[in-house]
Short mmCIF file of C-alpha atoms in Angstrom, two decimals:
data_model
loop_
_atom_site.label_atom_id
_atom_site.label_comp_id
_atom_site.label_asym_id
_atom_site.label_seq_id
_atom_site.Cartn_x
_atom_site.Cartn_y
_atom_site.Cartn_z
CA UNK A 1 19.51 -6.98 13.22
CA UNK A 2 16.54 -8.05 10.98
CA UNK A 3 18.63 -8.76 8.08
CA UNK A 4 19.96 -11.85 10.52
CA UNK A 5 16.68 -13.29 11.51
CA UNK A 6 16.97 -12.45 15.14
CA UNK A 7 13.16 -13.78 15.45
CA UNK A 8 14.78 -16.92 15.36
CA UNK A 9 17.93 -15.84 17.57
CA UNK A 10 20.55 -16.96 14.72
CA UNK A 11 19.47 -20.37 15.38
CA UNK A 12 17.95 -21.26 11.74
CA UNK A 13 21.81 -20.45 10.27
CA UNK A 14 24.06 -22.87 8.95
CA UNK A 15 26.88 -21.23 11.00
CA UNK A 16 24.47 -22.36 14.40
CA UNK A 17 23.76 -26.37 12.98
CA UNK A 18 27.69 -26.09 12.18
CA UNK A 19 28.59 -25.11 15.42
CA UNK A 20 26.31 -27.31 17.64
CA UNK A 21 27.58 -29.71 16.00
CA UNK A 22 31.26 -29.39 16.85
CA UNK A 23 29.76 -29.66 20.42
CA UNK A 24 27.95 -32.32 20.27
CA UNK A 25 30.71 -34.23 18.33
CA UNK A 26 33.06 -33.19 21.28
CA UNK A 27 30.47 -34.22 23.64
CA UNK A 28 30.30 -37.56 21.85
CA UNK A 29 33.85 -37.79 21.97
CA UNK A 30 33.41 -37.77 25.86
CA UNK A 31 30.81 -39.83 26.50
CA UNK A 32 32.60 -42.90 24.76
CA UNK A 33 34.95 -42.67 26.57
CA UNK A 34 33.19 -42.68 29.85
CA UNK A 35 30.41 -45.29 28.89
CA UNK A 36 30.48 -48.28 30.52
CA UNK A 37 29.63 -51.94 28.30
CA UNK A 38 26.46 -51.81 30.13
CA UNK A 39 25.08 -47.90 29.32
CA UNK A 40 26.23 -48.52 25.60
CA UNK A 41 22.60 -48.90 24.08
CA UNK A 42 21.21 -46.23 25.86
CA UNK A 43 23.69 -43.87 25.46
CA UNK A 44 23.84 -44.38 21.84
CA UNK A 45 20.08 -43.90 21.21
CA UNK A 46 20.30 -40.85 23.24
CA UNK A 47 23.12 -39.69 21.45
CA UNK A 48 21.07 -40.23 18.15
CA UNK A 49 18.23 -38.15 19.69
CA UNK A 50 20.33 -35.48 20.58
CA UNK A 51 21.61 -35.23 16.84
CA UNK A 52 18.26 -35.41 15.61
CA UNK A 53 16.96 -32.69 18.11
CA UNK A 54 20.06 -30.30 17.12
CA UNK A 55 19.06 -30.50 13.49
CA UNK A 56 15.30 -29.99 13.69
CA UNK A 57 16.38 -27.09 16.25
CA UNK A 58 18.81 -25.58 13.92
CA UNK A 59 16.06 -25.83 11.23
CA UNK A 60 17.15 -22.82 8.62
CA UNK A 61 14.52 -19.75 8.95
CA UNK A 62 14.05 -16.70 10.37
CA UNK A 63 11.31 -17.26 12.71
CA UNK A 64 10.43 -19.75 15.78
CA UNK A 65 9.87 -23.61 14.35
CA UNK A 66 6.31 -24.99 13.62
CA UNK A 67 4.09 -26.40 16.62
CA UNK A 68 5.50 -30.51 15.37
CA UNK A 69 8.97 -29.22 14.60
CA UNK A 70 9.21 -28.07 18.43
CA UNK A 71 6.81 -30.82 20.00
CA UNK A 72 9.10 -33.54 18.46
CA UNK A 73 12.26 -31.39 19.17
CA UNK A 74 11.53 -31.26 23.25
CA UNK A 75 10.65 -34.67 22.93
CA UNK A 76 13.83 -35.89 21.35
CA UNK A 77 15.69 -33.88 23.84
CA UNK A 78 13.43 -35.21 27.23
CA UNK A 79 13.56 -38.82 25.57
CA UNK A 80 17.50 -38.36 24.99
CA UNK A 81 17.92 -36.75 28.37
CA UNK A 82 16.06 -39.49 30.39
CA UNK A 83 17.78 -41.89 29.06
CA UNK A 84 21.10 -40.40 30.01
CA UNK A 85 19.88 -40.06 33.47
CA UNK A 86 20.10 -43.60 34.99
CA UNK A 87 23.97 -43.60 34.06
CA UNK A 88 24.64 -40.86 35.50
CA UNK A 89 26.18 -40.43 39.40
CA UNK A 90 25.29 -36.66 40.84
CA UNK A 91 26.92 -34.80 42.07
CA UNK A 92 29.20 -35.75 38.72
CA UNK A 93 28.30 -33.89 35.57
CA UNK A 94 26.86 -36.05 33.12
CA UNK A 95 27.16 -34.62 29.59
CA UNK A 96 24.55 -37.03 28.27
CA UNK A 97 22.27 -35.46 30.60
CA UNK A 98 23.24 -31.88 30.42
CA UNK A 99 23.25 -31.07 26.34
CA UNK A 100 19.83 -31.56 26.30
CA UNK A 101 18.74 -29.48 28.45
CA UNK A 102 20.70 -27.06 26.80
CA UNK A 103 19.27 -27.56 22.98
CA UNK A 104 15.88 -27.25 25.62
CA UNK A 105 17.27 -23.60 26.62
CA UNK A 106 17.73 -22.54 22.28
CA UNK A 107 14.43 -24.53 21.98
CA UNK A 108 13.18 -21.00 24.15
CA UNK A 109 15.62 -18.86 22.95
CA UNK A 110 14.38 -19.29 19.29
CA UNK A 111 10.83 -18.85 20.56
CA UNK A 112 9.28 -21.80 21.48
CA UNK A 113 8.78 -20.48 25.01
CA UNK A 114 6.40 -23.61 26.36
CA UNK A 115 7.87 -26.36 24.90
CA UNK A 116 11.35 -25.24 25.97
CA UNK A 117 10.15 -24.51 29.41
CA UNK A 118 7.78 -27.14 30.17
CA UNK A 119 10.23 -29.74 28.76
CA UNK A 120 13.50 -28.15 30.82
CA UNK A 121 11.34 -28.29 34.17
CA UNK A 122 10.67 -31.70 33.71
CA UNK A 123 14.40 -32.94 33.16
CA UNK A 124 15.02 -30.78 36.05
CA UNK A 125 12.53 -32.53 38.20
CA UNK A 126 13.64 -35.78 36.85
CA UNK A 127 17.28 -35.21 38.19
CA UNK A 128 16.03 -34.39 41.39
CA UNK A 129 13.82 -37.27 41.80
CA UNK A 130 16.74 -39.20 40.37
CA UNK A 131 19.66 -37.97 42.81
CA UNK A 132 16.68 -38.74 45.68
CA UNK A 133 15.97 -42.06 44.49
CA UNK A 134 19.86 -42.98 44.69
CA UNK A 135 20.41 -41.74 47.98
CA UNK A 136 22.01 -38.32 47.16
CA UNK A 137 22.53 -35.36 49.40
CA UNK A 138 21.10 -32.09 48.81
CA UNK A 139 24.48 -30.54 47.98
CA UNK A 140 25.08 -33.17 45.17
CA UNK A 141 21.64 -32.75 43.66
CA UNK A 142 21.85 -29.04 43.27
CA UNK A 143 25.15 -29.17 41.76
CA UNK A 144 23.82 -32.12 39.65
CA UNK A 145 20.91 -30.04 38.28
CA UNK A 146 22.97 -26.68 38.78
CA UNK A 147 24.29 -26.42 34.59
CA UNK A 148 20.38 -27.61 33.54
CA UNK A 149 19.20 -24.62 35.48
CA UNK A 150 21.58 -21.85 34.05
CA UNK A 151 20.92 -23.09 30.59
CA UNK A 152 17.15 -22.65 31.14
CA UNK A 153 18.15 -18.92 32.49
CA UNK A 154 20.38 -18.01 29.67
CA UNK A 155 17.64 -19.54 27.23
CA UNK A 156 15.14 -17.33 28.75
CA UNK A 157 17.19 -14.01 29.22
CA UNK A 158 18.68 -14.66 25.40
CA UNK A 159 15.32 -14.43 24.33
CA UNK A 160 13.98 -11.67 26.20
CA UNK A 161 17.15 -9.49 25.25
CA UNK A 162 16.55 -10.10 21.69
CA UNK A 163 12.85 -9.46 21.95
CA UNK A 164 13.64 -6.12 23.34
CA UNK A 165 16.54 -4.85 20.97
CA UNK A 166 14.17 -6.46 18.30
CA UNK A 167 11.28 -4.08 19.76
CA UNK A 168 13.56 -0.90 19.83
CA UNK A 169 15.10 -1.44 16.04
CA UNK A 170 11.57 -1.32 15.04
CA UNK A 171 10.45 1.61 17.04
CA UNK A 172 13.75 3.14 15.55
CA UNK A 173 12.78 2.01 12.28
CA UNK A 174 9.23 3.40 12.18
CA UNK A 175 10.92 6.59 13.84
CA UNK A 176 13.18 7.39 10.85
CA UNK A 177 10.47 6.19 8.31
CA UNK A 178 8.29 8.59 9.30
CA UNK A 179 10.96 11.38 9.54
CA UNK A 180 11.78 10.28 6.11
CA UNK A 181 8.39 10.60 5.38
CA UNK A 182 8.12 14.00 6.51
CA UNK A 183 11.36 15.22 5.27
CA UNK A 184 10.32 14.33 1.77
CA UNK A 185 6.83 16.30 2.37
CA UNK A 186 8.68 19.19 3.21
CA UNK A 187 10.84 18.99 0.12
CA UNK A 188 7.83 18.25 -2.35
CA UNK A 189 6.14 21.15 -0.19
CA UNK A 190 9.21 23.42 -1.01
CA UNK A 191 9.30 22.33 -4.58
CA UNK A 192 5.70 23.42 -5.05
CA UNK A 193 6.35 26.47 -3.49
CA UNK A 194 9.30 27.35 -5.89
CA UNK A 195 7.42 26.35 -8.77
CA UNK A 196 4.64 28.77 -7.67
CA UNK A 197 7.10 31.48 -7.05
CA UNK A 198 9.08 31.06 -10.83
CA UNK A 199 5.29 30.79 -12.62
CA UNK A 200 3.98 34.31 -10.48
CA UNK A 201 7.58 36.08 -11.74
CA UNK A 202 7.18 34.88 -15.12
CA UNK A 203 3.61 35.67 -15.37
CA UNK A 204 3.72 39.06 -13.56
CA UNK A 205 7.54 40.12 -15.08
CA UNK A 206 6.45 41.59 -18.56
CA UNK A 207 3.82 43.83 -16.80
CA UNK A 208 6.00 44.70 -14.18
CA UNK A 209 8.40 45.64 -16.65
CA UNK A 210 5.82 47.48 -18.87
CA UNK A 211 5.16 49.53 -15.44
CA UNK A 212 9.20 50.41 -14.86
CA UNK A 213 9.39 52.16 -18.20
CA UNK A 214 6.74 53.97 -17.51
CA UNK A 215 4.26 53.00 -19.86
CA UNK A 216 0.61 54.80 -19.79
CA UNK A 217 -1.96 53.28 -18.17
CA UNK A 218 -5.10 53.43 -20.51
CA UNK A 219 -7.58 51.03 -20.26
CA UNK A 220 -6.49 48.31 -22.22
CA UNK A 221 -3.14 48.70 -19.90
CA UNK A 222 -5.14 48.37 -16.91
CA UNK A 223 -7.10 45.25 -18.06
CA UNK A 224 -3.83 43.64 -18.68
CA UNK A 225 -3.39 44.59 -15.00
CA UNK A 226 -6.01 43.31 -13.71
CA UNK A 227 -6.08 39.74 -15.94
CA UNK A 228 -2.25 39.27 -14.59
CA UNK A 229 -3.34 39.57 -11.35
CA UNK A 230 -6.64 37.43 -11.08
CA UNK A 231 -4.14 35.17 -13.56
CA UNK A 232 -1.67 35.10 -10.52
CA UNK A 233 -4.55 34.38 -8.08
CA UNK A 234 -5.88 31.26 -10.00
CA UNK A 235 -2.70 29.44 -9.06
CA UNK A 236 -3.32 30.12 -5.39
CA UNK A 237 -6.78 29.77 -5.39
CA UNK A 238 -7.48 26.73 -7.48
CA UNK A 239 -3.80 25.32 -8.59
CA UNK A 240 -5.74 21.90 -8.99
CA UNK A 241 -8.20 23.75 -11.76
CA UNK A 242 -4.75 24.19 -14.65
CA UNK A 243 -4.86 23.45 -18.43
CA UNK A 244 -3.13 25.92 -21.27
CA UNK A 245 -6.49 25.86 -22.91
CA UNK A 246 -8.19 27.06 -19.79
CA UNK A 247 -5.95 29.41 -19.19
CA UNK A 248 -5.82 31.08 -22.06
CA UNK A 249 -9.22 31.24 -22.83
CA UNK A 250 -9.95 32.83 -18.97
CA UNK A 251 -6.86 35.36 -19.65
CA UNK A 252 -8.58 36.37 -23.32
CA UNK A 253 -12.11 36.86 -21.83
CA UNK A 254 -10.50 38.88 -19.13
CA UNK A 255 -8.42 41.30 -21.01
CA UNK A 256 -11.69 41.96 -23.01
CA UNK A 257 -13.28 43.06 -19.78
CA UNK A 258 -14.76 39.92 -18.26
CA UNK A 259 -14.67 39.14 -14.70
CA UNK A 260 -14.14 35.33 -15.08
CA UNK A 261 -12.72 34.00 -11.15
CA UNK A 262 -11.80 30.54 -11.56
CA UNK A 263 -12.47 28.32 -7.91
CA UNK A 264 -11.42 24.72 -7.90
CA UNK A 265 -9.95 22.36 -4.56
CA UNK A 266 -6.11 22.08 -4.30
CA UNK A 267 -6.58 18.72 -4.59
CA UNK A 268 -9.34 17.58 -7.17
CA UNK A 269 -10.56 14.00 -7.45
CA UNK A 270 -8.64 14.03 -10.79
CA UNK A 271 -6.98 16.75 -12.76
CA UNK A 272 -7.75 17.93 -16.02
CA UNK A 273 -6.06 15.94 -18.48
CA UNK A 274 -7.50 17.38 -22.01
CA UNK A 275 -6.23 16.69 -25.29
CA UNK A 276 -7.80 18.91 -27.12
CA UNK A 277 -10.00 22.36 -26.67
CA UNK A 278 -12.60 20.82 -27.77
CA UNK A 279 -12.50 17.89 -25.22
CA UNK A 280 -11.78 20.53 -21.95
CA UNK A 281 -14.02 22.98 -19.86
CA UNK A 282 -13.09 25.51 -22.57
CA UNK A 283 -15.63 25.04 -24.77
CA UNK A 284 -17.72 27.69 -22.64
CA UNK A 285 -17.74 31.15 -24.17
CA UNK A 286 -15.82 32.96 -21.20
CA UNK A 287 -16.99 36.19 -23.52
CA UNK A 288 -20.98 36.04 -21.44
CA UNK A 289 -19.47 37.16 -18.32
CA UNK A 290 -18.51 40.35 -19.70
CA UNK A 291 -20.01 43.42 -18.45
#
């Protein structure tokens, strides 16, 4: 739905001008025929007016129109609408009248909730005051008004509706982003995992293979041991704190008898990224730890 611009209710499409447009040139179609020599000039500027209005309203974009678009749009359509209303005979529909009121409605549905609103209730009001000032019954007026109204209605509920679904495709959005989100954690977290699991069987393999054949244990055996093991802790302990020069230089002090832990956060501020021996956290002698 946001790929359509549904903040502006399909209204700022071509396929929306195009089609308001058929209407209104089928309304037009109507209206000369049923407009008297006298109701020519009028009817012609508010025909104008309405045209005018339908193209600012159909404006292309994907959100509601900007504070003068809508301010001249309602007044286009109030201008074009009062006009209409003096040639008009409740409780007959007058087309001239009506449209308006309904490019009013879209005026709300697209988002321009006040101006739509404020400039429907006063055509309304003006067609009631008109049918009273001609002598019209109550019956006549209603029906007179009666299209004016369920524009305004439909405006209003069109634009709630797609407010809502709007709402939910965005909660549904953020919903699957963030499962996304998590889903990919929980791969990355797997693929660490792994990783630690194929370095620990590499490192530990020879030794445990050394131990299946039944090798001796002397001392120098047992150091090897014990540097595999503290080796095989390091990348629990401090998998942040990893460089081949480190490493080897830690596993070399060790199998000569030093007790050399190595303690770093998972996460340092930035990882060791040495070129050179020379350059790294290596350059200590690893050899003064030894008992």
């Amino acid at each position: 739905m946001s790929d359509t611009g549904t903040q502006a209710a399909g209204l700022g499409t071509r396929g929306a001008r195009y089609t308001l447009l058929v209407v209104w040139t089928l309304g037009l179609w109507s209206t000369l025929v049923d407009t008297l020599p006298g109701e020519a000039v009028a009817i012609a500027v508010a025909t104008a007016l309405q045209a005018w209005c339908l193209l600012v309203l159909t404006t292309p974009g994907q959100g509601r129109l900007s504070v003068p678009r809508a301010a001249f749009c309602a007044a286009a359509a109030v201008a074009a609408a009062l006009l209409a209303v003096p040639t008009a005979s409740p409780p007959a529909d007058s087309w001239s009248f009506n449209f308006p009121t309904y490019l009013l409605g879209l005026l709300t549905t697209r988002g321009n909730v006040r101006l739509g609103v404020g400039g429907g209730g006063l055509l309304i009001v003006s067609g009631i005051v008109f049918g009273a000032s001609i002598g019209a019954d109550a019956a006549a007026i209603a029906a007179f008004v009666a299209l004016p109204i369920v524009a305004f209605i439909v405006g209003i509920v069109w634009r709630v509706a797609i407010a809502s679904a709007l709402e939910h495709e965005r909660r549904d959005l953020a919903v699957a982003s963030a499962a996304a989100l998590a889903t990919q954690a929980a791969e990355a977290a797997t693929a660490r995992d792994q990783t630690l699991i194929d370095d620990v069987r590499a490192e530990a393999a020879p030794v445990l293979e050394e131990l299946r054949r039944g090798v001796s244990i002397g001392e120098p055996e047992a150091r090897l041991i014990a540097a595999t093991e503290e080796g095989i802790r390091d990348r629990i302990r401090s998998p942040g704190l990893r460089h081949p020069s480190l490493d080897a230089a830690v596993r070399e002090a060790r199998l000569r008898g030093s007790t050399s832990p190595c303690w770093a956060p998972s996460r340092p501020p930035r990882p060791w990224a040495m070129s050179s021996p020379s350059t790294s956290p290596t350059s200590w002698d690893a050899s003064s730890t030894a008992p």
